[in-house]
PDB file of C-alpha atoms in Angstrom:
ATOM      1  CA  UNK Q   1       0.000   0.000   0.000  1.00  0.00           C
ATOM      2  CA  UNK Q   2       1.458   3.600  -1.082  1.00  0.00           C
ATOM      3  CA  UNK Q   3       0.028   6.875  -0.119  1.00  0.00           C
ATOM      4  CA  UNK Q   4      -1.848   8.551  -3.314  1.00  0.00           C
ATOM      5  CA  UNK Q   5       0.994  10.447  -5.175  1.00  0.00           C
ATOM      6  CA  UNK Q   6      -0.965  13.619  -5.135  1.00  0.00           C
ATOM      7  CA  UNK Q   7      -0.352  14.033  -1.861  1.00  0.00           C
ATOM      8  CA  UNK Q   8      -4.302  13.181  -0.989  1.00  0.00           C
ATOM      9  CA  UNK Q   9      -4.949  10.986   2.452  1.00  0.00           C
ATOM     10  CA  UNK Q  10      -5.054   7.674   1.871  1.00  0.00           C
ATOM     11  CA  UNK Q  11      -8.855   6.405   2.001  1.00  0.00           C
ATOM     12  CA  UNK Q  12     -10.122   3.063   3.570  1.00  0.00           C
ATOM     13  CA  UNK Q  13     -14.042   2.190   3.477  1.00  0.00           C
ATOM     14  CA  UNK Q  14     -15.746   0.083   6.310  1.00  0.00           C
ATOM     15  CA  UNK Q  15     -18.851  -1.437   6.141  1.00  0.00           C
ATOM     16  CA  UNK Q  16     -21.684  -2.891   7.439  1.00  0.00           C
ATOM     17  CA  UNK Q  17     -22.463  -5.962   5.705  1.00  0.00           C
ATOM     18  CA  UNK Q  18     -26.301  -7.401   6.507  1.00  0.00           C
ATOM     19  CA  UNK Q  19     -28.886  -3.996   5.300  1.00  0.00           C
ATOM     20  CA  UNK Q  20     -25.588  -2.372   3.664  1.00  0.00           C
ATOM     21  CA  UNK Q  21     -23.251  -4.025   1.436  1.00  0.00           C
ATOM     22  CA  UNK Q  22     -25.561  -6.869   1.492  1.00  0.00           C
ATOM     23  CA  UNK Q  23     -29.566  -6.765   0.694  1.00  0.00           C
ATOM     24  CA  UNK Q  24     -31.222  -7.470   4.131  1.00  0.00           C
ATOM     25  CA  UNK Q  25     -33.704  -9.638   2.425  1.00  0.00           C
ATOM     26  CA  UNK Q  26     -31.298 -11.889  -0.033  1.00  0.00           C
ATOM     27  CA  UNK Q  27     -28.237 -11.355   2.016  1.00  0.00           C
ATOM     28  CA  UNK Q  28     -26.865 -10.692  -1.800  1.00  0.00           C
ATOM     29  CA  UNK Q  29     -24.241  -7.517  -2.978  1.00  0.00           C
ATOM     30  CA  UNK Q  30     -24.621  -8.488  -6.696  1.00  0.00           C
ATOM     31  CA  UNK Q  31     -26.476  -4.538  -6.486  1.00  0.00           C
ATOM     32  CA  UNK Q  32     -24.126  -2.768  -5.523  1.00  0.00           C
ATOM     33  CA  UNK Q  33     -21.165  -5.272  -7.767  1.00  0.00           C
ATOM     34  CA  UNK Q  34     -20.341  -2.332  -9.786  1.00  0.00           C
ATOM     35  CA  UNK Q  35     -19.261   0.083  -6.498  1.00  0.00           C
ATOM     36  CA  UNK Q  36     -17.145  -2.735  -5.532  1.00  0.00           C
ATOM     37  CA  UNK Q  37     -15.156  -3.749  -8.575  1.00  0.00           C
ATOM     38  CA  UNK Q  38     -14.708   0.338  -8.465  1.00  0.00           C
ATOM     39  CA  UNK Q  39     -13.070   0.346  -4.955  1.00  0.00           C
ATOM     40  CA  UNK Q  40     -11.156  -2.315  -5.745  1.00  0.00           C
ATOM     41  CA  UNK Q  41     -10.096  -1.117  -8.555  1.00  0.00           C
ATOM     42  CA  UNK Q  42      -9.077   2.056  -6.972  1.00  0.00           C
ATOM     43  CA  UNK Q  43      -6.969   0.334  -4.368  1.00  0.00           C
ATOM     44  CA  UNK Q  44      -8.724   1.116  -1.559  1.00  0.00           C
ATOM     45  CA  UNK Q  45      -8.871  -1.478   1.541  1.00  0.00           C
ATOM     46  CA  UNK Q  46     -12.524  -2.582   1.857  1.00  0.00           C
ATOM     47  CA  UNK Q  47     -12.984  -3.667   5.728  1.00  0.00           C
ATOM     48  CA  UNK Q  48     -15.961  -5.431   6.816  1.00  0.00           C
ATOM     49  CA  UNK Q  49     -17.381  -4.859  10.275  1.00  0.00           C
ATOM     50  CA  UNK Q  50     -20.002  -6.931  11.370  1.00  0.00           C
ATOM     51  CA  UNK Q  51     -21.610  -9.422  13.607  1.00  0.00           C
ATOM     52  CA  UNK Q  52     -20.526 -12.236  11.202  1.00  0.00           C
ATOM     53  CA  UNK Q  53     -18.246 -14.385  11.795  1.00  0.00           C
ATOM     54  CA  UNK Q  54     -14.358 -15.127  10.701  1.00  0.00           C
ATOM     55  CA  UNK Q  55     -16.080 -17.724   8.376  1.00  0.00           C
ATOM     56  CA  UNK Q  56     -18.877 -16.107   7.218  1.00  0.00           C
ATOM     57  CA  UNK Q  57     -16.585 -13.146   6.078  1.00  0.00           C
ATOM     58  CA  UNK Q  58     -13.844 -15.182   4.321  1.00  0.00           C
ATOM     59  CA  UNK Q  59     -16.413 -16.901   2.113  1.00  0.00           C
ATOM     60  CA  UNK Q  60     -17.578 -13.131   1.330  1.00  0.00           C
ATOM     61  CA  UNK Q  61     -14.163 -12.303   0.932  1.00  0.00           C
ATOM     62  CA  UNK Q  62     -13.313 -14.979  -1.938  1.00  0.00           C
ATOM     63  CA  UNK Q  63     -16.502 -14.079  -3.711  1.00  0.00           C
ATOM     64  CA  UNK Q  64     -15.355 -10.935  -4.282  1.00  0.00           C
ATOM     65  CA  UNK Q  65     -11.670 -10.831  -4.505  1.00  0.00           C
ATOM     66  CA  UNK Q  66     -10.769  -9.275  -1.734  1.00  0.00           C
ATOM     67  CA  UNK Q  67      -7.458  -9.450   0.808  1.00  0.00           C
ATOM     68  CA  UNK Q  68      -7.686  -6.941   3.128  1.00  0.00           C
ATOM     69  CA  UNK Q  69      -8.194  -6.793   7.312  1.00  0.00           C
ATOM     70  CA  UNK Q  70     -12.173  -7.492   8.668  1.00  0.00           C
ATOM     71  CA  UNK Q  71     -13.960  -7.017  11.912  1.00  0.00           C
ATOM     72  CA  UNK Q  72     -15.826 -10.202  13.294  1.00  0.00           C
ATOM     73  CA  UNK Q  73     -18.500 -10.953  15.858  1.00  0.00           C
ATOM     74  CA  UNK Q  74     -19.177  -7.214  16.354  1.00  0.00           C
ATOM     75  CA  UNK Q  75     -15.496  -6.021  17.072  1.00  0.00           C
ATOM     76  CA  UNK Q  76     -14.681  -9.086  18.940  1.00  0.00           C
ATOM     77  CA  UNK Q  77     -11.694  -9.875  16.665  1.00  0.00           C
ATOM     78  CA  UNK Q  78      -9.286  -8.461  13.455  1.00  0.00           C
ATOM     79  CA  UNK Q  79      -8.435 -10.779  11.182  1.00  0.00           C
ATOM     80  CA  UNK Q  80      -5.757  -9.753   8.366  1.00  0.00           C
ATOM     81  CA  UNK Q  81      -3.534 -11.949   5.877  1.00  0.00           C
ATOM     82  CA  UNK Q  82       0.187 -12.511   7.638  1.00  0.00           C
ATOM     83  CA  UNK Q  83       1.998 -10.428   5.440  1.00  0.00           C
ATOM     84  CA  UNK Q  84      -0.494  -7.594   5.321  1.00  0.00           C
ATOM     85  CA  UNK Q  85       1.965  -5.032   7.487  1.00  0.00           C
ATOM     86  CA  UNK Q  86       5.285  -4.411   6.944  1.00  0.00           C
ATOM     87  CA  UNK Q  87       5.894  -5.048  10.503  1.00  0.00           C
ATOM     88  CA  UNK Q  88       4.737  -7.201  13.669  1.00  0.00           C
ATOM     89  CA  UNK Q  89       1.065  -5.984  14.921  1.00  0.00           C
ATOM     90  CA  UNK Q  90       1.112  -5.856  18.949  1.00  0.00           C
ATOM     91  CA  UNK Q  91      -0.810  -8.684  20.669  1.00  0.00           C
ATOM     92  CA  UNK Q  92      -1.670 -10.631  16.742  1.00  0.00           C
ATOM     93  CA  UNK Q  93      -1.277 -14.213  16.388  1.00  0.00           C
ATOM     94  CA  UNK Q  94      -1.785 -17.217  13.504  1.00  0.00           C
ATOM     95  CA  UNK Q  95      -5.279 -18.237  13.779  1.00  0.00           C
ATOM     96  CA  UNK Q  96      -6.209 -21.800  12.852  1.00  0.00           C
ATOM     97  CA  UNK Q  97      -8.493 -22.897  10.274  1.00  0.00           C
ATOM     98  CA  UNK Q  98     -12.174 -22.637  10.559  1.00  0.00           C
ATOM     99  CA  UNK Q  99     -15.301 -23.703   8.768  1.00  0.00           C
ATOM    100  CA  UNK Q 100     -14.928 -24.532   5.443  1.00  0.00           C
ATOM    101  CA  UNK Q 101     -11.660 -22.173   4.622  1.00  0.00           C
ATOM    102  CA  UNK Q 102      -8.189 -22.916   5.332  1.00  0.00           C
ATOM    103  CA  UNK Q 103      -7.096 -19.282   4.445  1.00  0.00           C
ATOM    104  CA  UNK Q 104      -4.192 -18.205   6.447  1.00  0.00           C
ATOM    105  CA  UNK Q 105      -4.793 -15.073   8.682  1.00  0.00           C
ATOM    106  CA  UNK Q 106      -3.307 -13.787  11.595  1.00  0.00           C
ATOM    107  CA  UNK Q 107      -6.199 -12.500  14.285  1.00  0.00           C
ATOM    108  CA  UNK Q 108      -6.017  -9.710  17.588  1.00  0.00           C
ATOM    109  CA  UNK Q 109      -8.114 -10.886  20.135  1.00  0.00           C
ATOM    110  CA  UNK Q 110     -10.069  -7.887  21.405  1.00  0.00           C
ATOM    111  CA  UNK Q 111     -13.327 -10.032  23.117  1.00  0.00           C
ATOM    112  CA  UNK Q 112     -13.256 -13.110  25.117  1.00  0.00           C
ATOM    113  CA  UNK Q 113     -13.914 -16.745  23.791  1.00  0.00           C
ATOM    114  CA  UNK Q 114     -17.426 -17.810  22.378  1.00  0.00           C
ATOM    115  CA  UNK Q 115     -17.132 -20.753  25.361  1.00  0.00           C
ATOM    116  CA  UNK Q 116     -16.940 -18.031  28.077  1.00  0.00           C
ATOM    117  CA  UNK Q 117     -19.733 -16.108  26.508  1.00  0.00           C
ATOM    118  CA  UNK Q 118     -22.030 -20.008  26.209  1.00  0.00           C
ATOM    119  CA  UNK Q 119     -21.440 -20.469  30.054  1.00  0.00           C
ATOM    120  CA  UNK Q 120     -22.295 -16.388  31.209  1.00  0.00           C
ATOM    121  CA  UNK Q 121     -25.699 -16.968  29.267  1.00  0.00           C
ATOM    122  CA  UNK Q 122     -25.804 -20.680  31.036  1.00  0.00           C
ATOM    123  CA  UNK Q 123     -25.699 -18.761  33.911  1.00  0.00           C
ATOM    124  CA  UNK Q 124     -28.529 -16.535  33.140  1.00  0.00           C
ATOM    125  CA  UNK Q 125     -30.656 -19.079  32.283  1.00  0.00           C
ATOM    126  CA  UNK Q 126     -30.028 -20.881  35.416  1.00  0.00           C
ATOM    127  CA  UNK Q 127     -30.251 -17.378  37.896  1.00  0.00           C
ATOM    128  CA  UNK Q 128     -33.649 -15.744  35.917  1.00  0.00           C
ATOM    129  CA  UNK Q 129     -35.634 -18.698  34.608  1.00  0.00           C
ATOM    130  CA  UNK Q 130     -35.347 -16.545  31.437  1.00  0.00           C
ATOM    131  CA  UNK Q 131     -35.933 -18.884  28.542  1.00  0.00           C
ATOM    132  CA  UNK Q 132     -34.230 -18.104  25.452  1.00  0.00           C
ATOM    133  CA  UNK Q 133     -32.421 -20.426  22.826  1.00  0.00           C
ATOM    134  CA  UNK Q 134     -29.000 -19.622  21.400  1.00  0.00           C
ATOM    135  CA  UNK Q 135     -27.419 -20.992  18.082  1.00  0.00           C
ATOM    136  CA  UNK Q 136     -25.450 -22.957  20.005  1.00  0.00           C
ATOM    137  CA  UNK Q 137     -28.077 -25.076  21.081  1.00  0.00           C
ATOM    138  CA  UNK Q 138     -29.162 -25.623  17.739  1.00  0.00           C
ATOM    139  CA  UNK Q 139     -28.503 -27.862  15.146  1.00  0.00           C
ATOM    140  CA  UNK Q 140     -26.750 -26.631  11.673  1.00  0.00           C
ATOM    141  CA  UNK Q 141     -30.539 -27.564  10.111  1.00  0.00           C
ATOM    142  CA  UNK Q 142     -32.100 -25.741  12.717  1.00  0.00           C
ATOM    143  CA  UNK Q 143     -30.107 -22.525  12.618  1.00  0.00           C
ATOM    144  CA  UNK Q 144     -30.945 -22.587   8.775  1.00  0.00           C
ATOM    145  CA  UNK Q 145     -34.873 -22.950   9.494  1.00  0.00           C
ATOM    146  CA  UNK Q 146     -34.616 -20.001  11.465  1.00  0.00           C
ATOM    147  CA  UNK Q 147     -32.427 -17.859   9.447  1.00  0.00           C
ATOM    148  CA  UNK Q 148     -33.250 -18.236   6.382  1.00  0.00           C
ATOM    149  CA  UNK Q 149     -29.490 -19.522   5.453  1.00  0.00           C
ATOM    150  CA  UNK Q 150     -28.928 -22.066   3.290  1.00  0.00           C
ATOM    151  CA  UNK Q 151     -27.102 -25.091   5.043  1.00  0.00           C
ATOM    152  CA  UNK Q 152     -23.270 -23.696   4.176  1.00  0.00           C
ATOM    153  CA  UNK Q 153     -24.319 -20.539   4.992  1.00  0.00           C
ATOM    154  CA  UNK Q 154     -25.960 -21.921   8.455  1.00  0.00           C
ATOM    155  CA  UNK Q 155     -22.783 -24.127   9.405  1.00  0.00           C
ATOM    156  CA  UNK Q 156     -21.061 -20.496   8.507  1.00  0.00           C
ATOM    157  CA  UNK Q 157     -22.892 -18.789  10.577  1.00  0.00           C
ATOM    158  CA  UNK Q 158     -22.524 -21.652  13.853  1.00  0.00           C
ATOM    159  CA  UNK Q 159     -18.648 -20.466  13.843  1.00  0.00           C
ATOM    160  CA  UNK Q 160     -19.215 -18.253  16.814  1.00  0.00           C
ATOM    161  CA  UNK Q 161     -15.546 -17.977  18.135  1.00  0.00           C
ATOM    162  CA  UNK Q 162     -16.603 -15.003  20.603  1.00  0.00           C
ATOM    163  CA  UNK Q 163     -19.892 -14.542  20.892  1.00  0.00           C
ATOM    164  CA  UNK Q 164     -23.122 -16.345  20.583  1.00  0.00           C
ATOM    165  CA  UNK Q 165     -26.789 -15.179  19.034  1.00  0.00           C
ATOM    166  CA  UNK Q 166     -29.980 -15.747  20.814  1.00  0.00           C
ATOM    167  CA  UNK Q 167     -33.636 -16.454  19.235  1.00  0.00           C
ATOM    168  CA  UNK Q 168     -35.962 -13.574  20.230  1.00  0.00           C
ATOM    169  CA  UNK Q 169     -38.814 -14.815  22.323  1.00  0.00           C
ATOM    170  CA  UNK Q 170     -38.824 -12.322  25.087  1.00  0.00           C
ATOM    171  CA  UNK Q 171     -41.382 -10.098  26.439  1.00  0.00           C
ATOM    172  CA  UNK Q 172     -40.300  -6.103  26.852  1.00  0.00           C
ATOM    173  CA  UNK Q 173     -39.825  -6.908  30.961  1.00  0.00           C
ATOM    174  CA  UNK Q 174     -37.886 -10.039  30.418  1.00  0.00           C
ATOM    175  CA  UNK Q 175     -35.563  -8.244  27.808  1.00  0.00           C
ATOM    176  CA  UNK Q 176     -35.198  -5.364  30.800  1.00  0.00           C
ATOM    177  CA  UNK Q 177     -33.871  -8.562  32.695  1.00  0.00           C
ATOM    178  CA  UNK Q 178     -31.719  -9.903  29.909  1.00  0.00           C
ATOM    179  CA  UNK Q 179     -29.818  -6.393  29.982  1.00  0.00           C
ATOM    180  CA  UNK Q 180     -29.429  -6.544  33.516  1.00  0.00           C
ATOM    181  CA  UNK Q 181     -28.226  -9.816  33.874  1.00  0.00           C
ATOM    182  CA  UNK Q 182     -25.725  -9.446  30.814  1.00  0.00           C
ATOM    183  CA  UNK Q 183     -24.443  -5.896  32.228  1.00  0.00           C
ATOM    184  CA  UNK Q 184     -23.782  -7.870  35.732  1.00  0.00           C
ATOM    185  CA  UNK Q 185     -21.677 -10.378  33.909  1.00  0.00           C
ATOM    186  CA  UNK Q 186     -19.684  -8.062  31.551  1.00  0.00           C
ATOM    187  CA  UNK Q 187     -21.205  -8.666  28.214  1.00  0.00           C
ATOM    188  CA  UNK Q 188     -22.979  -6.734  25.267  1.00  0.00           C
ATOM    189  CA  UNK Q 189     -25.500  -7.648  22.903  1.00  0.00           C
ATOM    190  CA  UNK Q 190     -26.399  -5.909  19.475  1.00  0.00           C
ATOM    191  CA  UNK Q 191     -30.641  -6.112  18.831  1.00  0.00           C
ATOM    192  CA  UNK Q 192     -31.115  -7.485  15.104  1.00  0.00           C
ATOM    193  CA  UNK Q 193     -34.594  -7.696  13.411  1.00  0.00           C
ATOM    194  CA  UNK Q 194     -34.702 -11.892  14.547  1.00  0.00           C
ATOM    195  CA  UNK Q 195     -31.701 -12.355  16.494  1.00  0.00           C
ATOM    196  CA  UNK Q 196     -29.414 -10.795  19.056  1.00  0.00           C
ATOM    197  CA  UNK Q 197     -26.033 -11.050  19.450  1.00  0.00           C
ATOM    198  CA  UNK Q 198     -23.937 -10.885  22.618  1.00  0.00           C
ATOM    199  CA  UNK Q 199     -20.459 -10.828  23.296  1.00  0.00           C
ATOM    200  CA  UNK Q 200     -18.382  -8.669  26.011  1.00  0.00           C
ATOM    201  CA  UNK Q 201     -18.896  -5.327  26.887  1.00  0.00           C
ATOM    202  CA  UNK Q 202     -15.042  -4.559  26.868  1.00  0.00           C
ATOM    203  CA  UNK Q 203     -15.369  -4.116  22.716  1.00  0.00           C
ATOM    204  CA  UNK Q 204     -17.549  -3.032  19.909  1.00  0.00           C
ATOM    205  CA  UNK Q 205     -17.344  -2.328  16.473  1.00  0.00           C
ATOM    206  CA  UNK Q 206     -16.026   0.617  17.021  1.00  0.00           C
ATOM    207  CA  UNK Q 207     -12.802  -0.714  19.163  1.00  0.00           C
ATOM    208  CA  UNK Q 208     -11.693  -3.019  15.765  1.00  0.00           C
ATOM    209  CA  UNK Q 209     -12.343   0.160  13.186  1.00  0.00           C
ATOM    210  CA  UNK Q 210      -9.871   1.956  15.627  1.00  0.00           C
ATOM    211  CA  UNK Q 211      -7.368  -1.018  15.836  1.00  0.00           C
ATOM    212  CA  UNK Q 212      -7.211  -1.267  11.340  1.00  0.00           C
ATOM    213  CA  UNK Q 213      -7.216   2.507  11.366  1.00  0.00           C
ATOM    214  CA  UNK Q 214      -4.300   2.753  13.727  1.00  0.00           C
ATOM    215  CA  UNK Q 215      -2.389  -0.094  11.721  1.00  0.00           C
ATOM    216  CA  UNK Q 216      -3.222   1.767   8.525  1.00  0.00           C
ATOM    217  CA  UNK Q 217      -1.508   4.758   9.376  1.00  0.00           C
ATOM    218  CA  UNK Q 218       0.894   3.173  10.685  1.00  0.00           C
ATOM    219  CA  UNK Q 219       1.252   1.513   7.387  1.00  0.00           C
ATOM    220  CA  UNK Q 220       0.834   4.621   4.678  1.00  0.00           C
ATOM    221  CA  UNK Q 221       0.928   7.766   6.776  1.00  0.00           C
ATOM    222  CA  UNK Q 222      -2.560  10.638   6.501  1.00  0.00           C
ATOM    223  CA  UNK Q 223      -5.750   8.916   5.864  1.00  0.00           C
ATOM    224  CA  UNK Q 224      -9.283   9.280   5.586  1.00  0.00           C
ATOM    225  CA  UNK Q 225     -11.911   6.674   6.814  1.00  0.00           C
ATOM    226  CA  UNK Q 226     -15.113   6.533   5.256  1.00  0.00           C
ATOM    227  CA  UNK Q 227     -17.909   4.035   6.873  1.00  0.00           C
ATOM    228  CA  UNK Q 228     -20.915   2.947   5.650  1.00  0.00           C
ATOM    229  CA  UNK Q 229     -23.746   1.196   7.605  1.00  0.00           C
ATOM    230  CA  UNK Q 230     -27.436   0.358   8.265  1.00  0.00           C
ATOM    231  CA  UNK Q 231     -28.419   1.236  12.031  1.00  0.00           C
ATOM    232  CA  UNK Q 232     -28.072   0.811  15.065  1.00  0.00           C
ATOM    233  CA  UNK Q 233     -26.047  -2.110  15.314  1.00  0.00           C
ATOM    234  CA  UNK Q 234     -23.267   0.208  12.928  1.00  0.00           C
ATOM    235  CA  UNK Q 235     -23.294   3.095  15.415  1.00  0.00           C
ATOM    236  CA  UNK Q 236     -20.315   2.546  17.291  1.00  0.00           C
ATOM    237  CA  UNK Q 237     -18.616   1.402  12.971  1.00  0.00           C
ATOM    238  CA  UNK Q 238     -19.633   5.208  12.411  1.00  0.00           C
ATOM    239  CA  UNK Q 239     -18.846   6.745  15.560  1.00  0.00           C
ATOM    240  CA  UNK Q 240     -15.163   5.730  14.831  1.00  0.00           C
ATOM    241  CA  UNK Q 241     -14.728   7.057  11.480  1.00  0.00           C
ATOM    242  CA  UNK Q 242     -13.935  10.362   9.614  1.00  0.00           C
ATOM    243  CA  UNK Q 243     -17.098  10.644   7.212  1.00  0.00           C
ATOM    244  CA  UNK Q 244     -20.101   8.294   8.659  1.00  0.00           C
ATOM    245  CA  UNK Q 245     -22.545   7.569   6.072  1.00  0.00           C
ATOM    246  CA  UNK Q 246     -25.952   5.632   6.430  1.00  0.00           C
ATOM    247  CA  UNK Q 247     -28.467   4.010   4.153  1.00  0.00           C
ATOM    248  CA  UNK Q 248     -32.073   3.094   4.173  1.00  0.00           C
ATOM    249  CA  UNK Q 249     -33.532   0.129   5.681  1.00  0.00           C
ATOM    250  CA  UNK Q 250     -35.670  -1.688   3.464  1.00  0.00           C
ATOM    251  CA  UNK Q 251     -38.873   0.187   4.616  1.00  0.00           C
ATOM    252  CA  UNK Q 252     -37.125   3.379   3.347  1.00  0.00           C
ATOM    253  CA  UNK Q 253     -36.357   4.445   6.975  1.00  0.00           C
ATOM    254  CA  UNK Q 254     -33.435   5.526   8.514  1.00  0.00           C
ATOM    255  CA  UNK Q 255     -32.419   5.135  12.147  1.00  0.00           C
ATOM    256  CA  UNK Q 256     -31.868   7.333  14.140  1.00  0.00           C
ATOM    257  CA  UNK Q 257     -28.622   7.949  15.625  1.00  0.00           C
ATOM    258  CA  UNK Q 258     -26.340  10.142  17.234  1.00  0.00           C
ATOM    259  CA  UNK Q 259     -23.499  10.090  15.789  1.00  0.00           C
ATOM    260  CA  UNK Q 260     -21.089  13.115  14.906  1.00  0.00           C
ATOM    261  CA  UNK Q 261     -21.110  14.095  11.062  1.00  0.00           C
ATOM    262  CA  UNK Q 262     -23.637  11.515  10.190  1.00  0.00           C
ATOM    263  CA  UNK Q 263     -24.866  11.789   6.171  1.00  0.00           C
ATOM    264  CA  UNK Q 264     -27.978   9.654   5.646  1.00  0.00           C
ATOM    265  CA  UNK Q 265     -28.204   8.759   2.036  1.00  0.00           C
ATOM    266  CA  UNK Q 266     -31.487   7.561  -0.300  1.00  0.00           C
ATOM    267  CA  UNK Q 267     -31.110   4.171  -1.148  1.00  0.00           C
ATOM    268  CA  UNK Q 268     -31.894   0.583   0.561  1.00  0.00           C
ATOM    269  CA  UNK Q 269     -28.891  -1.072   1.523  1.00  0.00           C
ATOM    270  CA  UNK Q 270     -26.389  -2.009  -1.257  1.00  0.00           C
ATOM    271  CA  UNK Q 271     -28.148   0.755  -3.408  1.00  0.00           C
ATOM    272  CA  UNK Q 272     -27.315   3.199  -0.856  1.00  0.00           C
ATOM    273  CA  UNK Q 273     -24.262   1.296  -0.302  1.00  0.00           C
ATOM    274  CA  UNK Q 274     -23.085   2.017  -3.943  1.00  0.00           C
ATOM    275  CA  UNK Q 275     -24.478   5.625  -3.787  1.00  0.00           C
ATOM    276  CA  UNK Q 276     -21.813   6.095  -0.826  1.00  0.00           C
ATOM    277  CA  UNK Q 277     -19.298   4.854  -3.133  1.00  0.00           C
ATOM    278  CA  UNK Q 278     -19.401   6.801  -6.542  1.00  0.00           C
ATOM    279  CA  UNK Q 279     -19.861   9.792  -4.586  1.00  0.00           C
ATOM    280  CA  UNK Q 280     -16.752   9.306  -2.425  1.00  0.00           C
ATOM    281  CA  UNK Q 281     -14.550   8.124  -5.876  1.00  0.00           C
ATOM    282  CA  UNK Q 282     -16.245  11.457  -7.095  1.00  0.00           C
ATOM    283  CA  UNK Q 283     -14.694  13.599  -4.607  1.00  0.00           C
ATOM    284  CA  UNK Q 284     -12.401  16.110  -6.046  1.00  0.00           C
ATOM    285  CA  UNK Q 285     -10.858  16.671  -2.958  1.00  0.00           C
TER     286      UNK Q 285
END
């Protein structure tokens, strides 16, 4: 990676991936195929941030060409090829294989282990009498009933290697509980339209976009980080970043959020997603 020769920072995008990059419905990017083979071809380090996990991004990854750092399991993790920095990234180590990919990638731990994060919500269960299933109790065929995954994208999905996701079947008073009982314990969750997440308070999205962005300069010197999300579950993505953009949900909605700078744009995810793009490659600046 070299900094642009006329002098301009050097720009990286995050982004969102479910109701951004990807169509919430379809879970597919083919609409916004155009923005990407554009970034890419512009050299610009595409970094996804989401809730999915190392698997689940590495298959995205290999559809679409792409090599550079990504955010798992809602900041719990960065994941980047070995020989991605020129030199040693504090606290990284090889990461073994996973799911269906034997890619080689080097991982920094920022959340604690999807085992310690089963027996906290064990715990819970036990403590409250709240009843709640996670993917973890489920079966590969079970998860993709639910989800709406096909089977590979199901057993994807069941890598959970710091966090776990819950069904939602609670009423408004248990989920007050829930939050209680997952604050007491030191863990997080991130509220999808189906399923939650949860994972430990000690990181968010936000935490890994800081972690690439401070390797990045590192790397090339002056940048400029552009991120794109959905919602809520992207606040902390956009919170972190220089120019926070986000698009519609599929109802034509946008969330509200308070975040610094925010630019909401028309467009339903990888529409809007695209949108963001060409008008960031357009930039004369």
């Amino acid at each position: 990676m070299e900094t642009p020769e006329n002098g301009d920072p050097y720009r990286i995008i995050f982004t969102g991936l479910n109701g951004a990059l990807l169509d919430a419905g379809t879970r597919s990017w083919t609409p916004a195929e155009e923005a990407v083979e554009s970034v890419l071809d512009e050299g610009i380090p595409l970094i996804f941030c989401s809730s999915k996990t190392r698997a689940e991004q590495l298959a995205l990854q290999q559809d679409l060409d792409i090599f550079d750092p990504f955010i798992v399991e809602n900041g719990s993790a960065v994941y980047f090829p070995p020989d991605y920095f020129h030199d040693s990234v504090p606290g990284a180590r090889p990461a073994g294989s996973t799911y269906g990919s034997a890619a080689e990638v080097d991982v920094v731990e920022l959340g604690i282990p999807a085992h310690r994060v089963r027996e906290l919500l064990d715990e819970i269960r036990r403590t409250t009498g709240l009843q709640f299933q996670r993917y973890s109790d489920m079966s590969v065929s079970e998860i993709a009933e639910k989800s709406g995954l096909d089977m590979d994208g199901a057993a994807l999905a069941a890598e959970r290697e710091f966090s776990d996701t819950i069904e939602e079947r609670l009423t408004d008073e248990e989920w007050d509980d829930f939050f209680l009982a997952l604050a007491e314990r030191g863990l997080a969750c991130v509220e999808g339209d189906r399923f939650t997440s949860v994972f430990s308070a000690l990181t968010d999205k936000g935490r890994g976009v800081r972690l690439v962005s401070e390797l990045l300069r590192r790397e090339v010197g002056e940048i400029e980080t552009i991120g794109i999300g959905d919602g809520h579950g992207d606040a902390s993505l956009l919170a972190a970043v220089d120019r926070p953009f986000l698009v519609q949900k599929p109802d034509e909605s946008w969330d509200d959020l308070d975040v610094d700078n925010l630019v909401t744009v028309e467009g339903v995810g990888p529409r809007g997603w695209s949108r963001v793009v060409f008008d960031v490659l357009s930039d004369e600046e």
